[in-house]
Short mmCIF file of N, CA and C in Angstrom, two decimals:
data_model
loop_
_atom_site.label_atom_id
_atom_site.label_comp_id
_atom_site.label_asym_id
_atom_site.label_seq_id
_atom_site.Cartn_x
_atom_site.Cartn_y
_atom_site.Cartn_z
N MET C 1 -76.37 -11.84 151.03
CA MET C 1 -76.93 -13.12 151.22
C MET C 1 -77.39 -13.75 149.85
N VAL C 2 -78.28 -13.09 149.30
CA VAL C 2 -78.88 -13.56 147.96
C VAL C 2 -77.74 -13.85 146.95
N ASP C 3 -76.78 -12.93 146.97
CA ASP C 3 -75.73 -12.92 145.91
C ASP C 3 -74.85 -14.18 146.16
N PHE C 4 -74.40 -14.22 147.52
CA PHE C 4 -73.37 -15.31 147.90
C PHE C 4 -73.81 -16.67 148.10
N SER C 5 -74.86 -16.78 148.85
CA SER C 5 -75.11 -18.22 149.29
C SER C 5 -76.08 -18.76 148.41
N LEU C 6 -77.07 -18.07 147.86
CA LEU C 6 -78.09 -18.60 146.94
C LEU C 6 -77.69 -18.56 145.36
N ARG C 7 -76.76 -17.63 145.22
CA ARG C 7 -76.39 -17.42 143.75
C ARG C 7 -77.39 -16.85 143.05
N LEU C 8 -78.28 -16.06 143.55
CA LEU C 8 -79.30 -15.50 142.85
C LEU C 8 -78.93 -13.93 142.39
N GLU C 9 -79.54 -13.38 141.36
CA GLU C 9 -79.27 -12.17 141.00
C GLU C 9 -80.10 -11.12 141.85
N LYS C 10 -79.64 -9.87 141.86
CA LYS C 10 -80.39 -8.90 142.56
C LYS C 10 -81.66 -8.61 141.92
N PRO C 11 -82.85 -8.40 142.75
CA PRO C 11 -84.19 -8.12 142.26
C PRO C 11 -84.04 -6.69 141.57
N ASN C 12 -84.84 -6.50 140.53
CA ASN C 12 -84.99 -5.36 139.85
C ASN C 12 -86.06 -4.60 140.55
N ILE C 13 -85.73 -3.32 141.08
CA ILE C 13 -86.70 -2.38 141.73
C ILE C 13 -87.79 -2.17 140.73
N HIS C 14 -87.58 -1.63 139.58
CA HIS C 14 -88.55 -1.37 138.60
C HIS C 14 -89.54 -2.45 138.41
N ARG C 15 -89.14 -3.62 138.42
CA ARG C 15 -90.16 -4.71 138.22
C ARG C 15 -91.09 -4.88 139.42
N ALA C 16 -90.64 -4.57 140.47
CA ALA C 16 -91.41 -4.61 141.67
C ALA C 16 -92.67 -3.55 141.52
N TRP C 17 -92.28 -2.39 140.98
CA TRP C 17 -93.40 -1.40 140.79
C TRP C 17 -94.36 -1.70 139.70
N VAL C 18 -93.75 -2.20 138.71
CA VAL C 18 -94.78 -2.68 137.57
C VAL C 18 -95.73 -3.74 138.01
N SER C 19 -95.11 -4.82 138.87
CA SER C 19 -95.98 -5.83 139.50
C SER C 19 -96.93 -5.13 140.43
N GLY C 20 -96.60 -4.20 141.23
CA GLY C 20 -97.59 -3.62 142.09
C GLY C 20 -98.69 -2.81 141.46
N VAL C 21 -98.29 -2.11 140.42
CA VAL C 21 -99.23 -1.31 139.67
C VAL C 21 -100.37 -2.21 138.88
N THR C 22 -99.90 -3.34 138.27
CA THR C 22 -100.48 -4.24 137.57
C THR C 22 -101.57 -4.93 138.54
N MET C 23 -101.03 -5.31 139.72
CA MET C 23 -101.94 -6.12 140.66
C MET C 23 -103.08 -5.06 141.13
N GLY C 24 -102.70 -3.92 141.47
CA GLY C 24 -103.53 -2.80 141.99
C GLY C 24 -104.78 -2.44 140.90
N LEU C 25 -104.28 -2.32 139.62
CA LEU C 25 -105.34 -2.12 138.52
C LEU C 25 -106.12 -3.32 138.46
N SER C 26 -105.60 -4.41 138.61
CA SER C 26 -106.36 -5.88 138.41
C SER C 26 -107.50 -5.69 139.41
N TYR C 27 -107.14 -5.46 140.57
CA TYR C 27 -108.05 -5.53 141.71
C TYR C 27 -109.15 -4.38 141.57
N LEU C 28 -108.72 -3.15 140.98
CA LEU C 28 -109.62 -2.18 140.83
C LEU C 28 -110.60 -2.43 139.88
N ILE C 29 -110.24 -3.11 138.68
CA ILE C 29 -111.07 -3.31 137.56
C ILE C 29 -112.07 -4.52 138.03
N GLY C 30 -111.39 -5.52 138.58
CA GLY C 30 -112.06 -6.64 138.99
C GLY C 30 -113.19 -6.30 139.97
N GLY C 31 -112.83 -5.32 140.88
CA GLY C 31 -113.83 -4.96 141.88
C GLY C 31 -114.91 -3.99 141.24
N LEU C 32 -114.68 -3.33 140.10
CA LEU C 32 -115.65 -2.38 139.53
C LEU C 32 -116.69 -3.19 138.64
N ILE C 33 -116.14 -4.18 137.92
CA ILE C 33 -117.08 -5.03 137.14
C ILE C 33 -118.29 -5.46 137.80
N PRO C 34 -118.23 -6.08 139.04
CA PRO C 34 -119.60 -6.32 139.77
C PRO C 34 -120.37 -5.24 140.10
N MET C 35 -119.82 -4.06 140.13
CA MET C 35 -120.54 -2.90 140.67
C MET C 35 -121.28 -2.14 139.45
N ILE C 36 -120.94 -2.50 138.24
CA ILE C 36 -121.48 -1.73 137.09
C ILE C 36 -123.00 -1.76 137.06
N PRO C 37 -123.64 -2.91 137.39
CA PRO C 37 -125.14 -2.89 137.45
C PRO C 37 -125.86 -1.94 138.51
N TYR C 38 -125.14 -1.51 139.53
CA TYR C 38 -125.68 -0.53 140.43
C TYR C 38 -125.61 0.84 139.95
N PHE C 39 -124.74 1.16 138.86
CA PHE C 39 -124.47 2.27 138.21
C PHE C 39 -125.61 2.64 137.23
N VAL C 40 -125.97 1.44 136.62
CA VAL C 40 -126.81 1.68 135.41
C VAL C 40 -128.22 1.20 135.58
N MET C 41 -128.57 0.50 136.67
CA MET C 41 -129.87 -0.01 136.73
C MET C 41 -130.51 0.76 137.87
N PRO C 42 -131.85 1.16 137.78
CA PRO C 42 -132.58 2.07 138.71
C PRO C 42 -133.05 1.26 140.05
N HIS C 43 -133.08 -0.13 140.01
CA HIS C 43 -133.59 -0.73 141.27
C HIS C 43 -132.46 -1.62 141.89
N VAL C 44 -132.10 -1.37 143.16
CA VAL C 44 -131.11 -2.04 143.81
C VAL C 44 -131.10 -3.68 143.77
N GLY C 45 -132.37 -4.07 143.92
CA GLY C 45 -132.68 -5.52 144.04
C GLY C 45 -132.37 -6.14 142.71
N GLN C 46 -132.74 -5.61 141.71
CA GLN C 46 -132.31 -6.12 140.25
C GLN C 46 -130.89 -5.97 140.03
N ALA C 47 -130.31 -4.82 140.27
CA ALA C 47 -128.88 -4.69 140.35
C ALA C 47 -128.06 -5.77 140.95
N PHE C 48 -128.61 -6.18 142.12
CA PHE C 48 -127.87 -7.08 143.07
C PHE C 48 -127.93 -8.53 142.35
N MET C 49 -129.11 -8.87 141.75
CA MET C 49 -129.15 -10.08 140.92
C MET C 49 -128.27 -10.15 139.80
N VAL C 50 -128.24 -9.11 139.15
CA VAL C 50 -127.46 -9.12 137.81
C VAL C 50 -125.95 -9.10 138.44
N SER C 51 -125.59 -8.32 139.43
CA SER C 51 -124.23 -8.44 139.90
C SER C 51 -123.70 -9.71 140.34
N ILE C 52 -124.63 -10.56 140.95
CA ILE C 52 -124.34 -11.89 141.28
C ILE C 52 -124.05 -12.59 140.04
N GLY C 53 -125.01 -12.62 138.96
CA GLY C 53 -124.86 -13.28 137.69
C GLY C 53 -123.51 -13.01 137.08
N VAL C 54 -123.31 -11.63 136.99
CA VAL C 54 -121.90 -11.19 136.26
C VAL C 54 -120.76 -11.81 137.09
N THR C 55 -120.98 -11.71 138.40
CA THR C 55 -119.67 -12.26 139.21
C THR C 55 -119.53 -13.56 139.03
N ALA C 56 -120.57 -14.52 139.05
CA ALA C 56 -120.47 -15.94 138.84
C ALA C 56 -119.91 -16.13 137.37
N PHE C 57 -120.37 -15.56 136.45
CA PHE C 57 -120.03 -15.75 135.09
C PHE C 57 -118.59 -15.43 134.96
N ILE C 58 -117.90 -14.42 135.53
CA ILE C 58 -116.52 -13.90 135.37
C ILE C 58 -115.69 -14.91 136.19
N LEU C 59 -116.25 -15.47 137.47
CA LEU C 59 -115.41 -16.29 138.22
C LEU C 59 -115.26 -17.65 137.34
N LEU C 60 -116.52 -18.09 136.63
CA LEU C 60 -116.42 -19.29 135.96
C LEU C 60 -115.38 -19.24 134.74
N LEU C 61 -115.44 -18.05 134.10
CA LEU C 61 -114.71 -17.88 132.91
C LEU C 61 -113.10 -17.74 133.27
N PHE C 62 -112.94 -17.05 134.34
CA PHE C 62 -111.52 -16.87 134.78
C PHE C 62 -111.05 -18.25 135.23
N GLY C 63 -111.86 -19.01 135.99
CA GLY C 63 -111.23 -20.29 136.47
C GLY C 63 -111.04 -21.23 135.35
N TYR C 64 -111.88 -21.14 134.25
CA TYR C 64 -111.67 -22.14 133.16
C TYR C 64 -110.46 -21.76 132.40
N VAL C 65 -110.25 -20.46 132.07
CA VAL C 65 -109.21 -20.03 131.33
C VAL C 65 -107.74 -20.27 132.06
N LYS C 66 -107.88 -19.82 133.36
CA LYS C 66 -106.66 -20.20 134.07
C LYS C 66 -106.22 -21.69 134.05
N ASN C 67 -107.07 -22.49 134.25
CA ASN C 67 -106.73 -23.97 134.34
C ASN C 67 -106.43 -24.58 132.89
N TYR C 68 -107.34 -24.02 131.92
CA TYR C 68 -106.98 -24.52 130.54
C TYR C 68 -105.66 -24.08 130.00
N ILE C 69 -105.16 -22.80 130.33
CA ILE C 69 -103.99 -22.38 130.01
C ILE C 69 -102.77 -23.14 130.58
N ALA C 70 -102.96 -23.41 131.92
CA ALA C 70 -102.01 -24.07 132.77
C ALA C 70 -101.87 -25.70 132.14
N ILE C 71 -102.88 -26.33 131.98
CA ILE C 71 -102.91 -27.84 131.86
C ILE C 71 -103.37 -28.19 130.38
N ARG C 72 -103.87 -27.27 129.60
CA ARG C 72 -104.16 -27.61 128.21
C ARG C 72 -105.22 -28.72 128.04
N ASN C 73 -106.37 -28.72 128.99
CA ASN C 73 -107.30 -29.90 128.90
C ASN C 73 -108.64 -29.34 129.31
N HIS C 74 -109.64 -29.46 128.49
CA HIS C 74 -111.04 -28.82 128.71
C HIS C 74 -111.64 -29.44 130.13
N ARG C 75 -111.25 -30.59 130.50
CA ARG C 75 -111.81 -31.12 131.65
C ARG C 75 -111.13 -30.36 132.94
N ALA C 76 -109.88 -30.18 132.76
CA ALA C 76 -109.18 -29.21 133.74
C ALA C 76 -109.76 -27.88 133.85
N GLY C 77 -110.08 -27.32 132.65
CA GLY C 77 -110.47 -25.99 132.57
C GLY C 77 -112.02 -25.96 133.46
N ALA C 78 -112.78 -27.08 133.07
CA ALA C 78 -114.18 -27.13 133.77
C ALA C 78 -113.94 -27.13 135.27
N TRP C 79 -113.01 -28.01 135.70
CA TRP C 79 -112.66 -28.32 137.13
C TRP C 79 -112.27 -26.94 137.81
N GLY C 80 -111.42 -26.10 136.97
CA GLY C 80 -110.78 -24.94 137.62
C GLY C 80 -111.87 -23.90 137.60
N ALA C 81 -112.85 -23.91 136.67
CA ALA C 81 -114.20 -22.96 136.74
C ALA C 81 -114.84 -23.23 137.97
N ILE C 82 -115.32 -24.47 138.42
CA ILE C 82 -115.90 -24.89 139.44
C ILE C 82 -115.25 -24.50 140.83
N GLN C 83 -113.99 -24.76 140.87
CA GLN C 83 -113.24 -24.41 141.98
C GLN C 83 -113.07 -22.96 142.25
N THR C 84 -112.93 -22.23 141.26
CA THR C 84 -112.88 -20.71 141.38
C THR C 84 -114.28 -20.16 141.69
N LEU C 85 -115.30 -20.74 141.29
CA LEU C 85 -116.66 -20.27 141.66
C LEU C 85 -116.81 -20.62 143.17
N ILE C 86 -116.54 -21.79 143.62
CA ILE C 86 -116.79 -22.37 144.85
C ILE C 86 -115.93 -21.22 145.95
N ILE C 87 -114.68 -21.03 145.48
CA ILE C 87 -113.87 -20.13 146.34
C ILE C 87 -114.44 -18.63 146.41
N GLY C 88 -114.84 -18.22 145.39
CA GLY C 88 -115.55 -16.90 145.28
C GLY C 88 -116.80 -16.83 146.10
N VAL C 89 -117.64 -17.92 146.13
CA VAL C 89 -118.90 -17.90 146.99
C VAL C 89 -118.39 -17.99 148.32
N LEU C 90 -117.34 -18.86 148.79
CA LEU C 90 -117.00 -18.92 150.09
C LEU C 90 -116.34 -17.55 150.63
N ALA C 91 -115.67 -16.86 149.68
CA ALA C 91 -114.99 -15.65 150.10
C ALA C 91 -116.16 -14.54 150.32
N ALA C 92 -117.16 -14.53 149.63
CA ALA C 92 -118.22 -13.71 149.50
C ALA C 92 -119.09 -13.91 150.82
N GLY C 93 -119.43 -15.06 151.23
CA GLY C 93 -120.08 -15.57 152.36
C GLY C 93 -119.33 -15.19 153.49
N THR C 94 -118.11 -15.48 153.63
CA THR C 94 -117.25 -15.03 154.79
C THR C 94 -117.09 -13.50 155.02
N SER C 95 -117.11 -12.74 153.91
CA SER C 95 -117.23 -11.37 154.11
C SER C 95 -118.47 -10.89 154.58
N TYR C 96 -119.66 -11.46 153.98
CA TYR C 96 -120.96 -11.13 154.48
C TYR C 96 -121.10 -11.42 155.97
N ILE C 97 -120.65 -12.69 156.49
CA ILE C 97 -120.67 -12.92 157.77
C ILE C 97 -119.97 -11.87 158.72
N ILE C 98 -118.71 -11.73 158.28
CA ILE C 98 -117.88 -10.84 159.04
C ILE C 98 -118.50 -9.41 159.18
N ILE C 99 -119.09 -8.82 158.16
CA ILE C 99 -119.72 -7.53 158.14
C ILE C 99 -120.87 -7.68 159.06
N LYS C 100 -121.72 -8.69 158.92
CA LYS C 100 -122.95 -8.86 159.92
C LYS C 100 -122.55 -8.90 161.24
N ALA C 101 -121.45 -9.63 161.67
CA ALA C 101 -121.06 -9.65 163.02
C ALA C 101 -120.54 -8.31 163.57
N LEU C 102 -119.71 -7.51 162.58
CA LEU C 102 -119.44 -6.16 163.04
C LEU C 102 -120.40 -5.31 163.07
N ASP C 103 -121.41 -5.49 162.46
CA ASP C 103 -122.57 -4.53 162.32
C ASP C 103 -123.51 -4.59 163.64
N SER C 104 -123.55 -5.93 164.22
CA SER C 104 -124.56 -5.94 165.30
C SER C 104 -123.76 -5.78 166.69
#
């Protein structure tokens, strides 16, 4: 069907593996960065605050770079940073609510 009706070339199986490994490693590294304060700091409360700060900074940086590269405009980069931070806060809040609901 792909070859005859859509005139698309057959997908490369090797490319799917590379994409999967790249995404998996990205999630692993992205998930470990906010955990680093817990490994190096003696008090959990302080590590939690540092983790929040590191996560917010990374989200802002990623959002800015993502939009700036796509649109080549500093205003778009700032808007992308804010959007990414809001989405990250909503995702974290939703996860927290789900865990609290499952825990009770």
